[in-house]
Amino acid sequence: MTGVKSPSTPNGPAVLLGSAQPLAQAYDCALLDLDGVCFAGEAEVPHAADSVNGARAAGMRLTFVTNNASRAPQTVVDKLARNRIQAKATEVFSAAMDAAALLHEHLEPGAKVLVVGGEGVRQALTDTGFVVVDSATDAPAAVVQGWDPAVDWAMLSEGCYAIIAGALHVATNTDATLPTERGFALGNGSLVKAVANATGKDYLAAGKPHPGIYQRALRRSGGTRPLAVGDRLNTDLTGARASAIPGMHVLTGVSSARDVILADPAERPSYVHTDLRGLLEPHPQPTRDAQGTWHCASSTARVTEDGSLEVDGTPLTGASAALGLDAYRALISAAWEHQDTARATGSSAVITVPEITVTHEDDRP
């Protein structure tokens, strides 16, 4: 993001960064994802409340940035409160609010907008001066589409009628799936593609992974040294890297440790941790020695010539492995270097990565 500087702004190769200070001191603003980071459906995420409240107490500004367009800001605050996390409505920036901001770049306030979505989208539009209508016969200038359980065939079809008649189509986000207690359900992006297929028209997209949501959320927060925090590589961390904002990945949501190790450069976080305790701790910098072994604190990792992984001198040969946090960081660095070198030379980047469980030092028996 232009004008944003920090001690560890990601430039050049996508590598893990280090911070001698706790991240809540090294950065002045956290752009926090919600689902999978601050809570998990109706369940609490371990350590989330103490960590977020602790970061606030340390002086860090907090903005809760979510692709969920169905919740109004106060609804988000109430849900956070049930998870013992302090928040204010002015600290919430949703994909619905981002879509409204994006729409202001194309339409004047007072324009009619048809909502294919729920109360979160309607409130975001009315709060910023648009007139919400319910029918294509009202000749709306735009259709804003966001996920909500109330979205049905009739609502999707009404959006199609308006878009075919010339209305601008704006998606609050393009997430293909939505995590639920039963698994992954249809996300807004899948429904947006259905409308686009029916109309034959292109659409504008707000939300993550597009960098605009982080840029707009940061301007709203007043922070100058931001850190993005998320659990999904293809939304939270891709958006952070596209914005040149350092990102911390946590293992309490969708993307696994194995996913991080195999991540494409555009999806890679700048920091990793098991959970939001990473806000309150320093992050040791992984380093490489002349023999190609990566070191992080007292742990080492390397990729062997046959593409297998080795941690602290022991090959990872099974279907699963348990690692400490520093070993995980060293392993990530070794795997990323191997894959980047292979891309640069046109050689094979195949590595064998088991399922990885990462344990914080404080959680070891």
mmCIF file of C-alpha atoms in Angstrom:
data_model
loop_
_atom_site.group_PDB
_atom_site.id
_atom_site.type_symbol
_atom_site.label_atom_id
_atom_site.label_comp_id
_atom_site.label_asym_id
_atom_site.label_seq_id
_atom_site.Cartn_x
_atom_site.Cartn_y
_atom_site.Cartn_z
ATOM 1 C CA MET A 1 0.000 0.000 0.000
ATOM 2 C CA THR A 2 1.485 3.311 -1.049
ATOM 3 C CA GLY A 3 2.800 5.364 1.833
ATOM 4 C CA VAL A 4 2.686 2.565 4.414
ATOM 5 C CA LYS A 5 6.055 1.815 5.964
ATOM 6 C CA SER A 6 6.910 -0.451 8.841
ATOM 7 C CA PRO A 7 10.009 -2.184 10.205
ATOM 8 C CA SER A 8 8.932 -5.324 8.343
ATOM 9 C CA THR A 9 6.995 -4.297 5.233
ATOM 10 C CA PRO A 10 7.065 -7.255 2.800
ATOM 11 C CA ASN A 11 9.092 -6.349 -0.275
ATOM 12 C CA GLY A 12 10.740 -8.639 -2.810
ATOM 13 C CA PRO A 13 10.574 -12.403 -2.226
ATOM 14 C CA ALA A 14 7.690 -13.721 -0.141
ATOM 15 C CA VAL A 15 9.591 -14.848 2.982
ATOM 16 C CA LEU A 16 8.870 -15.045 6.684
ATOM 17 C CA LEU A 17 9.814 -11.918 8.597
ATOM 18 C CA GLY A 18 11.057 -11.531 12.146
ATOM 19 C CA SER A 19 10.261 -9.092 14.929
ATOM 20 C CA ALA A 20 12.246 -8.690 18.142
ATOM 21 C CA GLN A 21 9.205 -6.941 19.634
ATOM 22 C CA PRO A 22 5.734 -8.399 20.135
ATOM 23 C CA LEU A 23 3.760 -7.617 17.004
ATOM 24 C CA ALA A 24 1.330 -5.490 19.044
ATOM 25 C CA GLN A 25 4.263 -3.141 19.646
ATOM 26 C CA ALA A 26 5.924 -3.388 16.228
ATOM 27 C CA TYR A 27 2.677 -2.472 14.427
ATOM 28 C CA ASP A 28 0.137 0.152 15.445
ATOM 29 C CA CYS A 29 -2.976 -1.397 13.875
ATOM 30 C CA ALA A 30 -4.288 -4.949 13.509
ATOM 31 C CA LEU A 31 -6.715 -5.702 10.663
ATOM 32 C CA LEU A 32 -8.321 -8.797 12.169
ATOM 33 C CA ASP A 33 -10.410 -11.369 10.359
ATOM 34 C CA LEU A 34 -13.351 -12.749 12.337
ATOM 35 C CA ASP A 35 -14.489 -16.272 11.422
ATOM 36 C CA GLY A 36 -11.714 -18.739 12.168
ATOM 37 C CA VAL A 37 -9.631 -16.110 13.954
ATOM 38 C CA CYS A 38 -11.662 -14.379 16.672
ATOM 39 C CA PHE A 39 -14.378 -17.054 16.865
ATOM 40 C CA ALA A 40 -15.300 -20.309 15.134
ATOM 41 C CA GLY A 41 -18.996 -20.381 14.327
ATOM 42 C CA GLU A 42 -20.665 -20.396 17.716
ATOM 43 C CA ALA A 43 -17.519 -21.582 19.513
ATOM 44 C CA GLU A 44 -14.732 -19.573 21.102
ATOM 45 C CA VAL A 45 -11.236 -19.727 19.620
ATOM 46 C CA PRO A 46 -8.717 -20.543 22.356
ATOM 47 C CA HIS A 47 -6.587 -17.560 23.420
ATOM 48 C CA ALA A 48 -8.442 -15.159 21.109
ATOM 49 C CA ALA A 49 -10.059 -13.000 23.782
ATOM 50 C CA ASP A 50 -6.974 -12.590 25.973
ATOM 51 C CA SER A 51 -4.794 -11.890 22.938
ATOM 52 C CA VAL A 52 -7.052 -9.336 21.234
ATOM 53 C CA ASN A 53 -7.832 -7.549 24.494
ATOM 54 C CA GLY A 54 -4.137 -7.686 25.371
ATOM 55 C CA ALA A 55 -3.152 -6.109 22.063
ATOM 56 C CA ARG A 56 -5.648 -3.308 22.687
ATOM 57 C CA ALA A 57 -4.215 -2.776 26.176
ATOM 58 C CA ALA A 58 -0.746 -2.525 24.614
ATOM 59 C CA GLY A 59 -1.956 0.411 22.511
ATOM 60 C CA MET A 60 -2.686 -1.376 19.233
ATOM 61 C CA ARG A 61 -5.604 -0.073 17.172
ATOM 62 C CA LEU A 62 -8.034 -2.818 16.148
ATOM 63 C CA THR A 63 -10.208 -3.076 13.067
ATOM 64 C CA PHE A 64 -12.260 -6.213 12.463
ATOM 65 C CA VAL A 65 -12.237 -6.822 8.701
ATOM 66 C CA THR A 66 -14.620 -9.509 7.484
ATOM 67 C CA ASN A 67 -15.898 -10.880 4.200
ATOM 68 C CA ASN A 68 -19.184 -11.755 5.909
ATOM 69 C CA ALA A 69 -21.623 -9.224 4.506
ATOM 70 C CA SER A 70 -24.680 -10.451 6.399
ATOM 71 C CA ARG A 71 -23.829 -8.924 9.785
ATOM 72 C CA ALA A 72 -24.287 -5.251 10.624
ATOM 73 C CA PRO A 73 -21.446 -3.717 12.706
ATOM 74 C CA GLN A 74 -23.347 -3.850 16.012
ATOM 75 C CA THR A 75 -24.220 -7.484 15.361
ATOM 76 C CA VAL A 76 -20.492 -8.185 14.968
ATOM 77 C CA VAL A 77 -19.757 -6.312 18.208
ATOM 78 C CA ASP A 78 -22.396 -8.331 20.045
ATOM 79 C CA LYS A 79 -20.956 -11.606 18.736
ATOM 80 C CA LEU A 80 -17.449 -10.568 19.748
ATOM 81 C CA ALA A 81 -18.742 -9.682 23.210
ATOM 82 C CA ARG A 82 -20.176 -13.185 23.550
ATOM 83 C CA ASN A 83 -16.639 -14.364 22.847
ATOM 84 C CA ARG A 84 -15.255 -11.991 25.520
ATOM 85 C CA ILE A 85 -13.599 -9.692 22.960
ATOM 86 C CA GLN A 86 -13.975 -5.941 23.431
ATOM 87 C CA ALA A 87 -15.000 -3.996 20.326
ATOM 88 C CA LYS A 88 -16.914 -0.963 19.093
ATOM 89 C CA ALA A 89 -19.130 -0.709 16.024
ATOM 90 C CA THR A 90 -16.766 1.884 14.534
ATOM 91 C CA GLU A 91 -14.022 -0.771 14.587
ATOM 92 C CA VAL A 92 -15.889 -3.108 12.222
ATOM 93 C CA PHE A 93 -15.305 -2.978 8.469
ATOM 94 C CA SER A 94 -17.249 -5.575 6.506
ATOM 95 C CA ALA A 95 -17.314 -6.570 2.862
ATOM 96 C CA ALA A 96 -20.749 -4.915 2.693
ATOM 97 C CA MET A 97 -19.211 -1.627 3.827
ATOM 98 C CA ASP A 98 -16.392 -2.122 1.332
ATOM 99 C CA ALA A 99 -18.907 -2.680 -1.464
ATOM 100 C CA ALA A 100 -20.692 0.542 -0.507
ATOM 101 C CA ALA A 101 -17.380 2.415 -0.591
ATOM 102 C CA LEU A 102 -16.551 0.852 -3.966
ATOM 103 C CA LEU A 103 -19.974 1.842 -5.290
ATOM 104 C CA HIS A 104 -19.291 5.473 -4.320
ATOM 105 C CA GLU A 105 -16.453 5.432 -6.843
ATOM 106 C CA HIS A 106 -19.032 4.830 -9.594
ATOM 107 C CA LEU A 107 -22.332 6.383 -8.419
ATOM 108 C CA GLU A 108 -23.448 9.548 -6.666
ATOM 109 C CA PRO A 109 -25.080 9.395 -3.207
ATOM 110 C CA GLY A 110 -28.846 9.045 -3.508
ATOM 111 C CA ALA A 111 -28.641 6.530 -6.343
ATOM 112 C CA LYS A 112 -31.045 3.590 -6.170
ATOM 113 C CA VAL A 113 -29.489 0.234 -5.336
ATOM 114 C CA LEU A 114 -31.139 -3.193 -5.362
ATOM 115 C CA VAL A 115 -29.847 -5.519 -2.632
ATOM 116 C CA VAL A 116 -29.412 -9.240 -3.207
ATOM 117 C CA GLY A 117 -28.471 -9.946 0.382
ATOM 118 C CA GLY A 118 -29.423 -9.172 3.947
ATOM 119 C CA GLU A 119 -29.476 -6.456 6.582
ATOM 120 C CA GLY A 120 -25.706 -5.997 6.655
ATOM 121 C CA VAL A 121 -25.675 -4.926 3.001
ATOM 122 C CA ARG A 122 -28.802 -2.782 3.340
ATOM 123 C CA GLN A 123 -27.410 -0.905 6.339
ATOM 124 C CA ALA A 124 -24.024 -0.332 4.697
ATOM 125 C CA LEU A 125 -25.711 1.228 1.675
ATOM 126 C CA THR A 126 -28.211 3.392 3.556
ATOM 127 C CA ASP A 127 -25.485 4.564 5.971
ATOM 128 C CA THR A 128 -23.514 5.923 3.021
ATOM 129 C CA GLY A 129 -26.402 7.714 1.319
ATOM 130 C CA PHE A 130 -27.783 5.239 -1.198
ATOM 131 C CA VAL A 131 -31.506 4.490 -1.580
ATOM 132 C CA VAL A 132 -32.242 0.777 -1.222
ATOM 133 C CA VAL A 133 -34.997 -0.659 -3.416
ATOM 134 C CA ASP A 134 -36.466 -4.148 -3.608
ATOM 135 C CA SER A 135 -37.448 -4.533 -7.264
ATOM 136 C CA ALA A 136 -35.882 -4.200 -10.699
ATOM 137 C CA THR A 137 -38.985 -2.211 -11.662
ATOM 138 C CA ASP A 138 -37.642 0.622 -9.478
ATOM 139 C CA ALA A 139 -34.862 1.101 -12.098
ATOM 140 C CA PRO A 140 -31.889 0.734 -9.729
ATOM 141 C CA ALA A 141 -28.510 2.013 -10.891
ATOM 142 C CA ALA A 142 -26.721 -0.914 -9.258
ATOM 143 C CA VAL A 143 -27.215 -4.333 -7.718
ATOM 144 C CA VAL A 144 -25.122 -5.197 -4.665
ATOM 145 C CA GLN A 145 -24.930 -8.917 -3.953
ATOM 146 C CA GLY A 146 -23.830 -10.314 -0.594
ATOM 147 C CA TRP A 147 -24.318 -13.654 1.123
ATOM 148 C CA ASP A 148 -27.289 -14.042 3.440
ATOM 149 C CA PRO A 149 -29.356 -17.117 4.339
ATOM 150 C CA ALA A 150 -32.436 -15.301 3.029
ATOM 151 C CA VAL A 151 -31.074 -15.114 -0.546
ATOM 152 C CA ASP A 152 -33.251 -17.315 -2.760
ATOM 153 C CA TRP A 153 -34.183 -17.855 -6.394
ATOM 154 C CA ALA A 154 -36.587 -14.912 -6.439
ATOM 155 C CA MET A 155 -34.006 -12.489 -5.041
ATOM 156 C CA LEU A 156 -31.284 -13.716 -7.414
ATOM 157 C CA SER A 157 -33.663 -13.425 -10.352
ATOM 158 C CA GLU A 158 -34.630 -9.876 -9.369
ATOM 159 C CA GLY A 159 -30.963 -8.985 -9.475
ATOM 160 C CA CYS A 160 -30.669 -10.545 -12.926
ATOM 161 C CA TYR A 161 -33.581 -8.468 -14.246
ATOM 162 C CA ALA A 162 -31.943 -5.260 -13.021
ATOM 163 C CA ILE A 163 -28.466 -6.110 -14.323
ATOM 164 C CA ILE A 164 -29.784 -7.083 -17.758
ATOM 165 C CA ALA A 165 -31.618 -3.727 -17.798
ATOM 166 C CA GLY A 166 -28.282 -1.937 -17.265
ATOM 167 C CA ALA A 167 -27.625 -1.865 -13.511
ATOM 168 C CA LEU A 168 -24.037 -2.151 -12.299
ATOM 169 C CA HIS A 169 -23.345 -5.479 -10.550
ATOM 170 C CA VAL A 170 -21.194 -5.305 -7.383
ATOM 171 C CA ALA A 171 -20.250 -8.344 -5.274
ATOM 172 C CA THR A 172 -19.407 -7.844 -1.617
ATOM 173 C CA ASN A 173 -16.910 -10.714 -1.910
ATOM 174 C CA THR A 174 -16.131 -13.668 -4.137
ATOM 175 C CA ASP A 175 -15.624 -16.470 -1.595
ATOM 176 C CA ALA A 176 -16.668 -19.679 -3.354
ATOM 177 C CA THR A 177 -17.499 -21.452 -0.096
ATOM 178 C CA LEU A 178 -18.732 -20.635 3.381
ATOM 179 C CA PRO A 179 -17.510 -22.709 6.340
ATOM 180 C CA THR A 180 -20.298 -24.083 8.523
ATOM 181 C CA GLU A 181 -20.504 -26.561 11.376
ATOM 182 C CA ARG A 182 -21.267 -29.288 8.787
ATOM 183 C CA GLY A 183 -18.511 -28.391 6.328
ATOM 184 C CA PHE A 184 -18.323 -26.007 3.366
ATOM 185 C CA ALA A 185 -21.523 -24.580 1.909
ATOM 186 C CA LEU A 186 -22.136 -22.271 -1.063
ATOM 187 C CA GLY A 187 -20.431 -18.920 -0.585
ATOM 188 C CA ASN A 188 -21.287 -15.563 -2.095
ATOM 189 C CA GLY A 189 -18.821 -15.999 -4.954
ATOM 190 C CA SER A 190 -20.633 -19.082 -6.213
ATOM 191 C CA LEU A 191 -23.946 -17.226 -6.221
ATOM 192 C CA VAL A 192 -22.356 -14.179 -7.881
ATOM 193 C CA LYS A 193 -21.064 -16.402 -10.680
ATOM 194 C CA ALA A 194 -24.562 -17.820 -11.136
ATOM 195 C CA VAL A 195 -25.953 -14.309 -11.650
ATOM 196 C CA ALA A 196 -23.065 -13.359 -13.949
ATOM 197 C CA ASN A 197 -23.653 -16.524 -15.982
ATOM 198 C CA ALA A 198 -27.341 -15.714 -16.322
ATOM 199 C CA THR A 199 -26.793 -12.071 -17.301
ATOM 200 C CA GLY A 200 -23.623 -12.375 -19.356
ATOM 201 C CA LYS A 201 -22.361 -9.222 -17.604
ATOM 202 C CA ASP A 202 -19.132 -8.568 -15.730
ATOM 203 C CA TYR A 203 -19.184 -7.487 -12.089
ATOM 204 C CA LEU A 204 -17.067 -5.460 -9.669
ATOM 205 C CA ALA A 205 -15.792 -7.245 -6.558
ATOM 206 C CA ALA A 206 -15.205 -5.839 -3.093
ATOM 207 C CA GLY A 207 -13.885 -7.710 -0.054
ATOM 208 C CA LYS A 208 -10.842 -9.926 0.285
ATOM 209 C CA PRO A 209 -8.600 -10.848 -1.488
ATOM 210 C CA HIS A 210 -8.886 -7.517 -3.285
ATOM 211 C CA PRO A 211 -6.533 -4.985 -1.674
ATOM 212 C CA GLY A 212 -9.134 -2.227 -1.545
ATOM 213 C CA ILE A 213 -10.807 -3.587 1.595
ATOM 214 C CA TYR A 214 -7.568 -3.425 3.574
ATOM 215 C CA GLN A 215 -6.741 0.020 2.207
ATOM 216 C CA ARG A 216 -10.169 1.394 3.092
ATOM 217 C CA ALA A 217 -10.190 -0.275 6.515
ATOM 218 C CA LEU A 218 -6.759 1.166 7.270
ATOM 219 C CA ARG A 219 -7.832 4.692 6.346
ATOM 220 C CA ARG A 220 -10.834 4.287 8.626
ATOM 221 C CA SER A 221 -8.656 3.094 11.537
ATOM 222 C CA GLY A 222 -6.102 5.889 11.316
ATOM 223 C CA GLY A 223 -3.229 3.432 11.639
ATOM 224 C CA THR A 224 0.054 3.824 9.770
ATOM 225 C CA ARG A 225 1.873 0.531 10.488
ATOM 226 C CA PRO A 226 -0.757 -2.179 9.833
ATOM 227 C CA LEU A 227 -0.676 -5.919 10.367
ATOM 228 C CA ALA A 228 -3.341 -8.125 8.747
ATOM 229 C CA VAL A 229 -4.345 -11.306 10.580
ATOM 230 C CA GLY A 230 -6.281 -14.183 9.053
ATOM 231 C CA ASP A 231 -6.788 -17.913 8.677
ATOM 232 C CA ARG A 232 -7.443 -18.202 4.929
ATOM 233 C CA LEU A 233 -4.489 -17.949 2.575
ATOM 234 C CA ASN A 234 -6.532 -17.250 -0.557
ATOM 235 C CA THR A 235 -8.449 -14.332 0.955
ATOM 236 C CA ASP A 236 -6.905 -12.848 4.118
ATOM 237 C CA LEU A 237 -3.242 -13.359 3.252
ATOM 238 C CA THR A 238 -3.542 -12.829 -0.499
ATOM 239 C CA GLY A 239 -5.263 -9.520 0.186
ATOM 240 C CA ALA A 240 -2.590 -8.518 2.686
ATOM 241 C CA ARG A 241 0.269 -9.267 0.310
ATOM 242 C CA ALA A 242 -1.500 -7.493 -2.571
ATOM 243 C CA SER A 243 -1.728 -4.447 -0.282
ATOM 244 C CA ALA A 244 1.970 -4.711 0.788
ATOM 245 C CA ILE A 245 0.736 -5.160 4.359
ATOM 246 C CA PRO A 246 2.483 -7.794 6.510
ATOM 247 C CA GLY A 247 0.125 -10.660 7.306
ATOM 248 C CA MET A 248 0.049 -13.166 10.164
ATOM 249 C CA HIS A 249 -1.540 -16.541 9.551
ATOM 250 C CA VAL A 250 -3.125 -18.461 12.417
ATOM 251 C CA LEU A 251 -4.033 -22.149 12.479
ATOM 252 C CA THR A 252 -7.463 -21.792 14.086
ATOM 253 C CA GLY A 253 -9.474 -21.706 10.850
ATOM 254 C CA VAL A 254 -9.452 -22.897 7.262
ATOM 255 C CA SER A 255 -5.880 -23.079 5.911
ATOM 256 C CA SER A 256 -3.632 -25.687 7.515
ATOM 257 C CA ALA A 257 0.080 -25.742 8.311
ATOM 258 C CA ARG A 258 0.559 -27.953 5.251
ATOM 259 C CA ASP A 259 -1.243 -25.345 3.126
ATOM 260 C CA VAL A 260 1.170 -22.664 4.374
ATOM 261 C CA ILE A 261 4.226 -24.788 3.593
ATOM 262 C CA LEU A 262 2.960 -25.315 0.023
ATOM 263 C CA ALA A 263 1.621 -21.775 -0.469
ATOM 264 C CA ASP A 264 2.200 -19.859 -3.684
ATOM 265 C CA PRO A 265 4.161 -16.621 -3.208
ATOM 266 C CA ALA A 266 1.029 -14.469 -3.622
ATOM 267 C CA GLU A 267 -0.650 -16.237 -0.682
ATOM 268 C CA ARG A 268 2.241 -16.370 1.766
ATOM 269 C CA PRO A 269 2.029 -14.773 5.212
ATOM 270 C CA SER A 270 4.833 -12.689 6.682
ATOM 271 C CA TYR A 271 4.381 -14.237 10.129
ATOM 272 C CA VAL A 272 2.889 -17.507 11.377
ATOM 273 C CA HIS A 273 1.545 -18.647 14.714
ATOM 274 C CA THR A 274 -0.805 -21.220 16.145
ATOM 275 C CA ASP A 275 -3.320 -18.550 17.216
ATOM 276 C CA LEU A 276 -3.721 -14.921 18.221
ATOM 277 C CA ARG A 277 -1.077 -15.217 20.917
ATOM 278 C CA GLY A 278 1.168 -14.267 18.026
ATOM 279 C CA LEU A 279 0.115 -10.647 18.542
ATOM 280 C CA LEU A 280 1.707 -10.582 21.982
ATOM 281 C CA GLU A 281 4.961 -12.393 21.224
ATOM 282 C CA PRO A 282 8.190 -11.678 19.317
ATOM 283 C CA HIS A 283 8.726 -13.675 16.128
ATOM 284 C CA PRO A 284 12.257 -15.008 15.613
ATOM 285 C CA GLN A 285 13.661 -14.457 12.124
ATOM 286 C CA PRO A 286 14.452 -17.675 10.220
ATOM 287 C CA THR A 287 17.961 -17.618 8.735
ATOM 288 C CA ARG A 288 19.808 -19.806 6.235
ATOM 289 C CA ASP A 289 23.335 -21.130 6.610
ATOM 290 C CA ALA A 290 25.853 -21.767 3.826
ATOM 291 C CA GLN A 291 24.847 -25.443 3.597
ATOM 292 C CA GLY A 292 21.230 -24.585 2.821
ATOM 293 C CA THR A 293 19.800 -25.428 6.244
ATOM 294 C CA TRP A 294 17.286 -23.032 7.751
ATOM 295 C CA HIS A 295 17.461 -22.108 11.437
ATOM 296 C CA CYS A 296 14.846 -20.584 13.721
ATOM 297 C CA ALA A 297 15.820 -20.266 17.382
ATOM 298 C CA SER A 298 17.104 -23.759 18.233
ATOM 299 C CA SER A 299 15.274 -25.576 15.409
ATOM 300 C CA THR A 300 16.546 -26.470 11.932
ATOM 301 C CA ALA A 301 14.935 -27.626 8.684
ATOM 302 C CA ARG A 302 15.962 -28.400 5.138
ATOM 303 C CA VAL A 303 14.681 -29.984 1.930
ATOM 304 C CA THR A 304 16.763 -32.946 0.808
ATOM 305 C CA GLU A 305 17.785 -33.641 -2.785
ATOM 306 C CA ASP A 306 14.869 -36.041 -3.271
ATOM 307 C CA GLY A 307 12.321 -33.428 -2.113
ATOM 308 C CA SER A 308 11.693 -34.820 1.349
ATOM 309 C CA LEU A 309 11.636 -32.640 4.461
ATOM 310 C CA GLU A 310 13.964 -32.890 7.407
ATOM 311 C CA VAL A 311 13.507 -31.177 10.795
ATOM 312 C CA ASP A 312 16.225 -31.138 13.452
ATOM 313 C CA GLY A 313 18.055 -33.836 11.510
ATOM 314 C CA THR A 314 15.055 -36.193 11.368
ATOM 315 C CA PRO A 315 13.223 -36.927 8.072
ATOM 316 C CA LEU A 316 9.460 -36.406 8.069
ATOM 317 C CA THR A 317 8.526 -39.762 6.589
ATOM 318 C CA GLY A 318 5.101 -40.462 8.055
ATOM 319 C CA ALA A 319 1.627 -39.289 7.074
ATOM 320 C CA SER A 320 1.655 -36.738 9.885
ATOM 321 C CA ALA A 321 4.116 -34.882 12.085
ATOM 322 C CA ALA A 322 3.994 -32.728 15.210
ATOM 323 C CA LEU A 323 6.267 -29.678 15.320
ATOM 324 C CA GLY A 324 7.012 -26.808 17.643
ATOM 325 C CA LEU A 325 6.399 -23.285 16.394
ATOM 326 C CA ASP A 326 10.057 -22.488 15.632
ATOM 327 C CA ALA A 327 10.540 -25.784 13.774
ATOM 328 C CA TYR A 328 7.438 -24.914 11.739
ATOM 329 C CA ARG A 329 8.926 -21.528 10.840
ATOM 330 C CA ALA A 330 12.223 -23.088 9.793
ATOM 331 C CA LEU A 331 10.403 -25.712 7.719
ATOM 332 C CA ILE A 332 8.283 -23.098 5.965
ATOM 333 C CA SER A 333 11.419 -21.156 5.013
ATOM 334 C CA ALA A 334 13.171 -24.249 3.665
ATOM 335 C CA ALA A 335 10.142 -25.338 1.633
ATOM 336 C CA TRP A 336 9.486 -21.872 0.208
ATOM 337 C CA GLU A 337 13.121 -21.500 -0.863
ATOM 338 C CA HIS A 338 13.042 -24.906 -2.548
ATOM 339 C CA GLN A 339 9.867 -24.065 -4.456
ATOM 340 C CA ASP A 340 11.066 -20.598 -5.477
ATOM 341 C CA THR A 341 14.398 -21.964 -6.724
ATOM 342 C CA ALA A 342 12.599 -24.617 -8.733
ATOM 343 C CA ARG A 343 10.344 -22.004 -10.346
ATOM 344 C CA ALA A 344 13.330 -19.818 -11.207
ATOM 345 C CA THR A 345 15.290 -22.688 -12.771
ATOM 346 C CA GLY A 346 12.381 -24.550 -14.350
ATOM 347 C CA SER A 347 13.078 -27.696 -12.350
ATOM 348 C CA SER A 348 10.675 -29.839 -10.346
ATOM 349 C CA ALA A 349 9.346 -28.266 -7.142
ATOM 350 C CA VAL A 350 7.699 -31.446 -5.858
ATOM 351 C CA ILE A 351 8.143 -31.902 -2.115
ATOM 352 C CA THR A 352 6.526 -34.440 0.172
ATOM 353 C CA VAL A 353 4.654 -32.683 2.970
ATOM 354 C CA PRO A 354 2.766 -34.647 5.629
ATOM 355 C CA GLU A 355 -0.111 -33.233 7.627
ATOM 356 C CA ILE A 356 1.480 -30.987 10.244
ATOM 357 C CA THR A 357 0.301 -30.276 13.795
ATOM 358 C CA VAL A 358 1.974 -27.237 15.324
ATOM 359 C CA THR A 359 2.202 -26.861 19.083
ATOM 360 C CA HIS A 360 2.941 -23.687 21.012
ATOM 361 C CA GLU A 361 5.622 -24.123 23.659
ATOM 362 C CA ASP A 362 3.146 -23.207 26.412
ATOM 363 C CA ASP A 363 0.808 -26.023 25.330
ATOM 364 C CA ARG A 364 3.313 -28.857 25.490
ATOM 365 C CA PRO A 365 2.683 -31.466 28.207
#
